[in-house]
Short mmCIF file of N, CA and C in Angstrom, two decimals:
data_model
loop_
_atom_site.label_atom_id
_atom_site.label_comp_id
_atom_site.label_asym_id
_atom_site.label_seq_id
_atom_site.Cartn_x
_atom_site.Cartn_y
_atom_site.Cartn_z
N UNK O 1 -90.59 16.65 18.28
CA UNK O 1 -89.73 15.65 17.63
C UNK O 1 -89.67 16.06 16.25
N UNK O 2 -88.80 15.02 15.46
CA UNK O 2 -88.32 15.21 14.19
C UNK O 2 -89.12 14.90 13.26
N UNK O 3 -89.61 15.48 12.15
CA UNK O 3 -90.50 15.69 11.16
C UNK O 3 -90.31 14.43 10.04
N UNK O 4 -89.06 14.26 10.27
CA UNK O 4 -88.37 13.04 9.24
C UNK O 4 -88.30 11.66 9.99
N UNK O 5 -88.37 11.63 11.28
CA UNK O 5 -87.76 10.20 12.22
C UNK O 5 -89.45 9.64 12.10
N UNK O 6 -89.24 8.41 11.63
CA UNK O 6 -90.04 7.46 11.80
C UNK O 6 -90.00 6.34 12.81
N UNK O 7 -90.40 5.79 13.91
CA UNK O 7 -90.53 4.80 14.70
C UNK O 7 -91.49 4.10 14.69
N UNK O 8 -92.07 3.51 13.67
CA UNK O 8 -93.49 2.57 13.84
C UNK O 8 -92.91 1.38 14.11
N UNK O 9 -92.15 0.55 13.27
CA UNK O 9 -91.36 -0.72 13.40
C UNK O 9 -90.34 -1.24 13.91
N UNK O 10 -89.80 -0.47 14.70
CA UNK O 10 -88.41 -0.79 14.87
C UNK O 10 -88.71 -1.19 16.50
N UNK O 11 -89.23 -1.38 17.23
CA UNK O 11 -89.42 -1.53 18.47
C UNK O 11 -90.63 -2.89 18.31
N UNK O 12 -91.70 -2.66 17.48
CA UNK O 12 -92.31 -3.73 17.50
C UNK O 12 -91.39 -4.99 16.57
N UNK O 13 -90.36 -5.16 15.79
CA UNK O 13 -89.49 -6.12 15.40
C UNK O 13 -88.62 -6.37 16.26
N UNK O 14 -87.93 -5.68 17.04
CA UNK O 14 -87.05 -5.62 18.37
C UNK O 14 -87.88 -6.74 19.34
N UNK O 15 -89.36 -6.60 19.79
CA UNK O 15 -89.83 -7.42 20.53
C UNK O 15 -89.86 -8.75 19.67
N UNK O 16 -90.36 -9.17 18.47
CA UNK O 16 -90.38 -10.24 18.17
C UNK O 16 -89.10 -11.09 17.73
N UNK O 17 -87.70 -9.86 17.83
CA UNK O 17 -86.82 -11.09 17.47
C UNK O 17 -86.41 -11.35 18.81
N UNK O 18 -86.78 -10.51 19.93
CA UNK O 18 -86.09 -11.31 21.29
C UNK O 18 -87.02 -12.37 21.23
N UNK O 19 -87.98 -12.31 20.88
CA UNK O 19 -88.71 -14.21 21.14
C UNK O 19 -88.61 -14.75 20.66
N UNK O 20 -88.31 -15.04 19.68
CA UNK O 20 -87.85 -15.90 18.38
C UNK O 20 -86.21 -16.15 18.87
N UNK O 21 -85.28 -15.21 19.38
CA UNK O 21 -84.26 -15.52 19.80
C UNK O 21 -84.40 -16.29 21.10
N UNK O 22 -85.02 -16.01 21.62
CA UNK O 22 -85.28 -16.99 23.24
C UNK O 22 -85.48 -18.15 22.94
N UNK O 23 -85.89 -18.28 21.84
CA UNK O 23 -86.51 -20.19 21.28
C UNK O 23 -85.27 -20.67 20.91
N UNK O 24 -84.77 -19.65 19.98
CA UNK O 24 -83.54 -20.11 19.37
C UNK O 24 -82.24 -20.38 20.44
N UNK O 25 -81.93 -19.59 21.32
CA UNK O 25 -81.61 -19.50 22.44
C UNK O 25 -81.35 -20.65 23.04
N UNK O 26 -82.57 -21.06 23.71
CA UNK O 26 -82.64 -22.47 24.38
C UNK O 26 -81.98 -23.26 23.29
N UNK O 27 -82.49 -23.74 22.74
CA UNK O 27 -82.03 -24.41 21.84
C UNK O 27 -80.42 -24.70 21.69
N UNK O 28 -80.34 -23.51 21.23
CA UNK O 28 -78.48 -23.30 21.46
C UNK O 28 -77.67 -23.71 22.52
N UNK O 29 -78.17 -23.27 23.73
CA UNK O 29 -77.95 -23.74 24.66
C UNK O 29 -78.16 -25.48 25.00
N UNK O 30 -79.00 -25.96 24.51
CA UNK O 30 -78.76 -27.49 25.12
C UNK O 30 -77.99 -27.94 24.35
N UNK O 31 -78.30 -27.78 22.99
CA UNK O 31 -76.84 -28.59 21.85
C UNK O 31 -75.64 -28.40 22.28
N UNK O 32 -75.00 -27.07 22.70
CA UNK O 32 -73.74 -26.74 22.93
C UNK O 32 -73.16 -27.25 24.16
N UNK O 33 -74.31 -26.56 25.22
CA UNK O 33 -73.77 -26.65 26.21
C UNK O 33 -74.48 -27.50 27.43
N UNK O 34 -75.30 -28.33 26.98
CA UNK O 34 -76.36 -28.99 27.64
C UNK O 34 -77.36 -28.18 28.68
N UNK O 35 -77.47 -26.98 28.60
CA UNK O 35 -77.70 -26.00 29.72
C UNK O 35 -78.50 -25.23 29.13
N UNK O 36 -79.90 -24.72 29.85
CA UNK O 36 -80.84 -23.76 29.07
C UNK O 36 -80.36 -22.54 29.33
N UNK O 37 -79.96 -22.16 30.40
CA UNK O 37 -79.78 -20.82 30.69
C UNK O 37 -78.34 -20.21 29.98
N UNK O 38 -77.61 -20.99 29.64
CA UNK O 38 -76.51 -20.57 28.84
C UNK O 38 -76.82 -20.01 27.44
N UNK O 39 -77.56 -20.78 26.78
CA UNK O 39 -77.97 -19.81 25.45
C UNK O 39 -78.68 -18.63 25.28
N UNK O 40 -79.79 -18.65 26.63
CA UNK O 40 -80.32 -17.48 26.80
C UNK O 40 -79.92 -16.25 26.10
N UNK O 41 -79.22 -15.71 27.15
CA UNK O 41 -78.47 -14.49 26.48
C UNK O 41 -77.88 -14.04 25.48
N UNK O 42 -77.49 -15.30 24.85
CA UNK O 42 -76.86 -15.35 23.15
C UNK O 42 -78.31 -15.15 22.41
N UNK O 43 -79.12 -15.92 22.78
CA UNK O 43 -80.28 -15.88 21.73
C UNK O 43 -80.87 -14.55 21.48
N UNK O 44 -81.61 -14.15 22.99
CA UNK O 44 -82.23 -12.72 23.13
C UNK O 44 -81.36 -11.58 22.68
N UNK O 45 -80.31 -11.43 22.72
CA UNK O 45 -79.14 -10.67 22.06
C UNK O 45 -79.27 -10.72 20.66
N UNK O 46 -79.14 -11.63 20.39
CA UNK O 46 -78.85 -11.94 18.68
C UNK O 46 -80.07 -11.65 17.95
N UNK O 47 -81.35 -12.10 18.74
CA UNK O 47 -82.71 -11.64 18.19
C UNK O 47 -82.80 -10.11 18.38
N UNK O 48 -82.83 -9.65 19.54
CA UNK O 48 -82.71 -8.05 19.56
C UNK O 48 -82.41 -7.11 18.61
N UNK O 49 -80.91 -7.71 18.03
CA UNK O 49 -80.07 -7.20 16.99
C UNK O 49 -80.63 -7.09 15.77
N UNK O 50 -81.20 -8.28 15.42
CA UNK O 50 -81.53 -8.53 14.23
C UNK O 50 -82.91 -7.73 14.02
N UNK O 51 -83.94 -8.14 14.96
CA UNK O 51 -85.29 -7.28 14.87
C UNK O 51 -84.81 -5.51 14.36
N UNK O 52 -83.48 -5.13 15.72
CA UNK O 52 -83.69 -3.78 15.65
C UNK O 52 -83.28 -3.26 14.00
N UNK O 53 -82.28 -3.87 13.14
CA UNK O 53 -81.58 -4.29 11.99
C UNK O 53 -83.01 -3.89 11.29
N UNK O 54 -83.86 -5.04 11.09
CA UNK O 54 -85.18 -5.51 10.35
C UNK O 54 -86.15 -3.65 10.29
N UNK O 55 -86.43 -3.60 11.59
CA UNK O 55 -87.84 -3.04 11.92
C UNK O 55 -86.59 -0.99 11.71
N UNK O 56 -85.22 -0.98 11.85
CA UNK O 56 -84.92 0.47 11.22
C UNK O 56 -84.64 0.62 10.15
N UNK O 57 -84.66 -0.73 9.31
CA UNK O 57 -84.64 -0.33 7.52
C UNK O 57 -86.27 -0.37 7.24
N UNK O 58 -87.31 -0.74 7.86
CA UNK O 58 -88.42 -0.82 7.35
C UNK O 58 -89.02 0.77 7.68
N UNK O 59 -88.59 1.08 8.70
CA UNK O 59 -88.54 2.73 8.50
C UNK O 59 -87.74 3.91 8.23
N UNK O 60 -86.66 3.69 7.76
CA UNK O 60 -85.98 4.32 6.70
C UNK O 60 -86.67 4.18 5.25
N UNK O 61 -86.98 3.05 5.16
CA UNK O 61 -87.93 3.43 3.88
C UNK O 61 -89.37 4.04 3.48
N UNK O 62 -89.85 4.09 5.02
CA UNK O 62 -91.34 4.59 5.38
C UNK O 62 -91.03 6.23 5.42
N UNK O 63 -89.96 6.34 5.91
CA UNK O 63 -89.54 7.77 6.15
C UNK O 63 -88.81 8.57 5.00
N UNK O 64 -88.38 7.99 3.63
CA UNK O 64 -88.08 8.57 2.85
C UNK O 64 -89.37 8.78 1.47
N UNK O 65 -90.42 8.13 2.21
CA UNK O 65 -91.81 8.08 1.32
C UNK O 65 -93.03 8.41 2.17
N UNK O 66 -92.37 9.56 2.72
CA UNK O 66 -93.50 10.02 3.56
C UNK O 66 -94.60 10.89 3.03
N UNK O 67 -95.74 11.20 3.44
CA UNK O 67 -96.75 11.96 2.54
C UNK O 67 -97.40 12.72 3.88
N UNK O 68 -98.61 13.83 3.67
CA UNK O 68 -99.22 14.43 4.53
C UNK O 68 -101.13 14.02 3.86
N UNK O 69 -101.73 13.74 4.55
CA UNK O 69 -102.96 13.61 4.24
C UNK O 69 -103.54 15.47 4.07
N UNK O 70 -103.79 15.30 2.83
CA UNK O 70 -104.67 16.65 2.82
C UNK O 70 -106.09 16.54 2.98
N UNK O 71 -106.91 15.46 2.60
CA UNK O 71 -108.14 15.80 3.07
C UNK O 71 -109.09 14.16 2.79
N UNK O 72 -109.94 13.97 3.59
CA UNK O 72 -110.76 12.52 3.50
C UNK O 72 -112.42 13.07 2.97
N UNK O 73 -112.37 12.16 1.98
CA UNK O 73 -113.90 12.51 1.44
C UNK O 73 -114.74 10.98 1.60
N UNK O 74 -116.21 11.02 1.95
CA UNK O 74 -117.28 10.04 1.65
C UNK O 74 -117.13 9.36 0.16
N UNK O 75 -117.40 8.52 0.21
CA UNK O 75 -118.08 7.77 -1.23
C UNK O 75 -119.15 7.50 -1.32
N UNK O 76 -120.28 7.55 -1.84
CA UNK O 76 -121.20 7.83 -1.87
C UNK O 76 -121.59 5.94 -2.00
N UNK O 77 -122.78 5.71 -1.23
CA UNK O 77 -123.11 4.48 -1.03
C UNK O 77 -122.33 3.26 -0.99
N UNK O 78 -121.27 3.55 -0.14
CA UNK O 78 -120.29 2.74 0.40
C UNK O 78 -119.71 3.55 1.73
N UNK O 79 -119.09 2.16 2.40
CA UNK O 79 -118.64 2.54 3.87
C UNK O 79 -117.32 3.24 3.71
N UNK O 80 -116.67 2.83 2.55
CA UNK O 80 -115.18 3.59 2.11
C UNK O 80 -115.29 4.94 2.08
N UNK O 81 -114.04 5.37 2.35
CA UNK O 81 -113.60 6.68 2.32
C UNK O 81 -112.38 7.04 1.39
N UNK O 82 -112.04 7.99 0.60
CA UNK O 82 -110.97 8.34 -0.25
C UNK O 82 -110.32 9.29 0.38
N UNK O 83 -109.16 8.75 0.57
CA UNK O 83 -107.56 9.64 1.83
C UNK O 83 -107.64 9.92 0.43
N UNK O 84 -106.89 11.53 0.38
CA UNK O 84 -105.86 12.01 -0.34
C UNK O 84 -104.65 12.78 0.19
N UNK O 85 -103.47 12.32 0.05
CA UNK O 85 -102.33 12.73 0.39
C UNK O 85 -101.39 13.17 -0.48
N UNK O 86 -101.13 14.11 0.02
CA UNK O 86 -99.51 14.94 -1.10
C UNK O 86 -98.08 14.12 -0.73
N UNK O 87 -97.84 13.82 -1.71
CA UNK O 87 -96.31 13.13 -1.78
C UNK O 87 -95.13 14.48 -1.73
N UNK O 88 -93.51 14.08 -1.41
CA UNK O 88 -92.89 15.16 -1.75
C UNK O 88 -92.46 15.91 -2.72
N UNK O 89 -93.21 14.96 -3.95
CA UNK O 89 -92.75 15.83 -5.14
C UNK O 89 -94.44 17.00 -4.88
N UNK O 90 -95.21 17.25 -4.14
CA UNK O 90 -96.20 17.79 -4.10
C UNK O 90 -97.59 17.18 -5.10
N UNK O 91 -97.36 16.09 -5.54
CA UNK O 91 -98.95 15.70 -6.15
C UNK O 91 -99.13 14.89 -5.33
N UNK O 92 -100.89 15.06 -5.89
CA UNK O 92 -101.68 14.50 -4.85
C UNK O 92 -101.86 12.89 -4.99
N UNK O 93 -102.59 12.26 -4.39
CA UNK O 93 -102.47 10.74 -4.77
C UNK O 93 -103.71 10.23 -3.74
N UNK O 94 -104.50 9.24 -4.70
CA UNK O 94 -105.59 8.90 -4.19
C UNK O 94 -106.04 7.51 -3.43
N UNK O 95 -106.34 7.57 -2.47
CA UNK O 95 -106.06 5.95 -1.78
C UNK O 95 -107.85 5.83 -1.47
N UNK O 96 -108.24 4.57 -1.63
CA UNK O 96 -109.91 4.19 -1.29
C UNK O 96 -109.63 2.81 0.12
N UNK O 97 -109.93 3.52 1.03
CA UNK O 97 -110.08 2.68 2.34
C UNK O 97 -111.33 2.39 3.03
N UNK O 98 -111.62 0.93 3.77
CA UNK O 98 -112.90 1.21 4.50
C UNK O 98 -112.90 1.98 5.80
N UNK O 99 -114.07 2.43 6.12
CA UNK O 99 -114.33 3.23 7.61
C UNK O 99 -113.61 2.63 8.53
N UNK O 100 -113.55 1.37 8.85
CA UNK O 100 -113.10 0.74 9.93
C UNK O 100 -111.64 1.03 9.81
N UNK O 101 -110.73 0.70 8.94
CA UNK O 101 -109.51 0.98 8.97
C UNK O 101 -109.04 2.52 9.06
N UNK O 102 -109.84 3.62 8.55
CA UNK O 102 -109.51 4.48 8.84
C UNK O 102 -109.55 5.22 10.36
N UNK O 103 -110.82 4.38 11.05
CA UNK O 103 -111.27 4.71 12.69
C UNK O 103 -109.79 3.85 13.17
N UNK O 104 -109.24 2.76 13.17
CA UNK O 104 -108.52 2.10 14.01
C UNK O 104 -106.98 2.57 13.71
N UNK O 105 -106.17 2.81 12.32
CA UNK O 105 -105.39 3.93 12.10
C UNK O 105 -105.16 5.63 12.63
N UNK O 106 -106.81 5.88 12.82
CA UNK O 106 -107.06 7.38 13.46
C UNK O 106 -106.30 8.24 12.35
N UNK O 107 -106.63 8.02 11.00
CA UNK O 107 -106.41 8.92 10.12
C UNK O 107 -107.68 10.25 10.30
N UNK O 108 -106.08 10.96 9.88
CA UNK O 108 -107.16 12.56 10.11
C UNK O 108 -105.97 13.39 9.21
N UNK O 109 -106.77 14.73 8.79
CA UNK O 109 -106.12 15.23 7.57
C UNK O 109 -104.65 16.38 8.77
N UNK O 110 -104.09 16.36 8.09
CA UNK O 110 -102.66 16.76 8.36
C UNK O 110 -101.90 15.74 8.90
N UNK O 111 -102.35 14.71 9.01
CA UNK O 111 -101.19 13.19 9.29
C UNK O 111 -100.72 12.82 8.47
N UNK O 112 -99.23 12.31 9.35
CA UNK O 112 -98.10 11.92 8.11
C UNK O 112 -98.67 10.23 7.95
N UNK O 113 -98.29 9.88 6.46
CA UNK O 113 -98.46 8.60 6.25
C UNK O 113 -97.58 8.28 5.53
N UNK O 114 -97.36 6.83 5.35
CA UNK O 114 -96.58 6.62 4.03
C UNK O 114 -97.15 5.05 3.40
N UNK O 115 -96.89 5.27 1.98
CA UNK O 115 -97.29 3.87 1.37
C UNK O 115 -96.52 2.82 1.45
N UNK O 116 -97.12 1.68 2.57
CA UNK O 116 -96.33 0.70 2.79
C UNK O 116 -96.14 -0.27 1.43
N UNK O 117 -96.93 -0.60 0.73
CA UNK O 117 -97.51 -1.70 -0.33
C UNK O 117 -98.42 -0.51 -1.28
N UNK O 118 -98.43 -1.38 -2.53
CA UNK O 118 -98.80 -0.38 -3.19
C UNK O 118 -100.31 -0.35 -3.00
N UNK O 119 -100.80 1.02 -2.86
CA UNK O 119 -101.96 1.20 -2.62
C UNK O 119 -102.74 1.06 -1.05
N UNK O 120 -101.55 1.04 -0.21
CA UNK O 120 -101.65 0.73 1.59
C UNK O 120 -101.03 1.80 2.40
N UNK O 121 -101.85 2.43 3.03
CA UNK O 121 -101.22 3.12 3.78
C UNK O 121 -101.17 3.15 4.65
N UNK O 122 -100.03 3.38 5.60
CA UNK O 122 -100.13 3.47 6.71
C UNK O 122 -99.68 4.73 8.05
N UNK O 123 -100.12 4.65 8.69
CA UNK O 123 -100.16 6.01 9.65
C UNK O 123 -98.54 6.20 10.71
N UNK O 124 -98.24 6.98 10.32
CA UNK O 124 -96.60 7.29 11.18
C UNK O 124 -96.87 8.28 12.23
N UNK O 125 -98.09 8.19 12.68
CA UNK O 125 -98.20 9.28 13.90
C UNK O 125 -98.44 8.34 15.10
N UNK O 126 -98.01 8.75 16.50
CA UNK O 126 -98.32 8.38 17.59
C UNK O 126 -99.66 8.85 18.36
N UNK O 127 -100.68 7.97 18.08
CA UNK O 127 -101.83 8.81 19.09
C UNK O 127 -102.14 7.64 19.91
#
């Protein structure tokens, strides 16, 4: 697997685009052709293409800001944990997260992560 390739959002947005495209395609078919079935192929394929483009753009942005988790430490008197990640410049950044999120994203030392929004880490591993 390519270490720089991220495919977290492309399939998700493709699926969402197909669903939205189906809705729009039905309406498009009714308005132009007075037939539901004629608008479906146009709507689904258009929605899929738009979803793939949006998802690929998000994945590209994440792959440009990829980091590796160096360590995870407990915070005293809290269920939060501190996650330390090393960015592409070799600087260590600190992120505070609750234990539920760490378990749901399956963060572990050595995993690839990226900062999606300010202070919000997402896992780039498929587990």
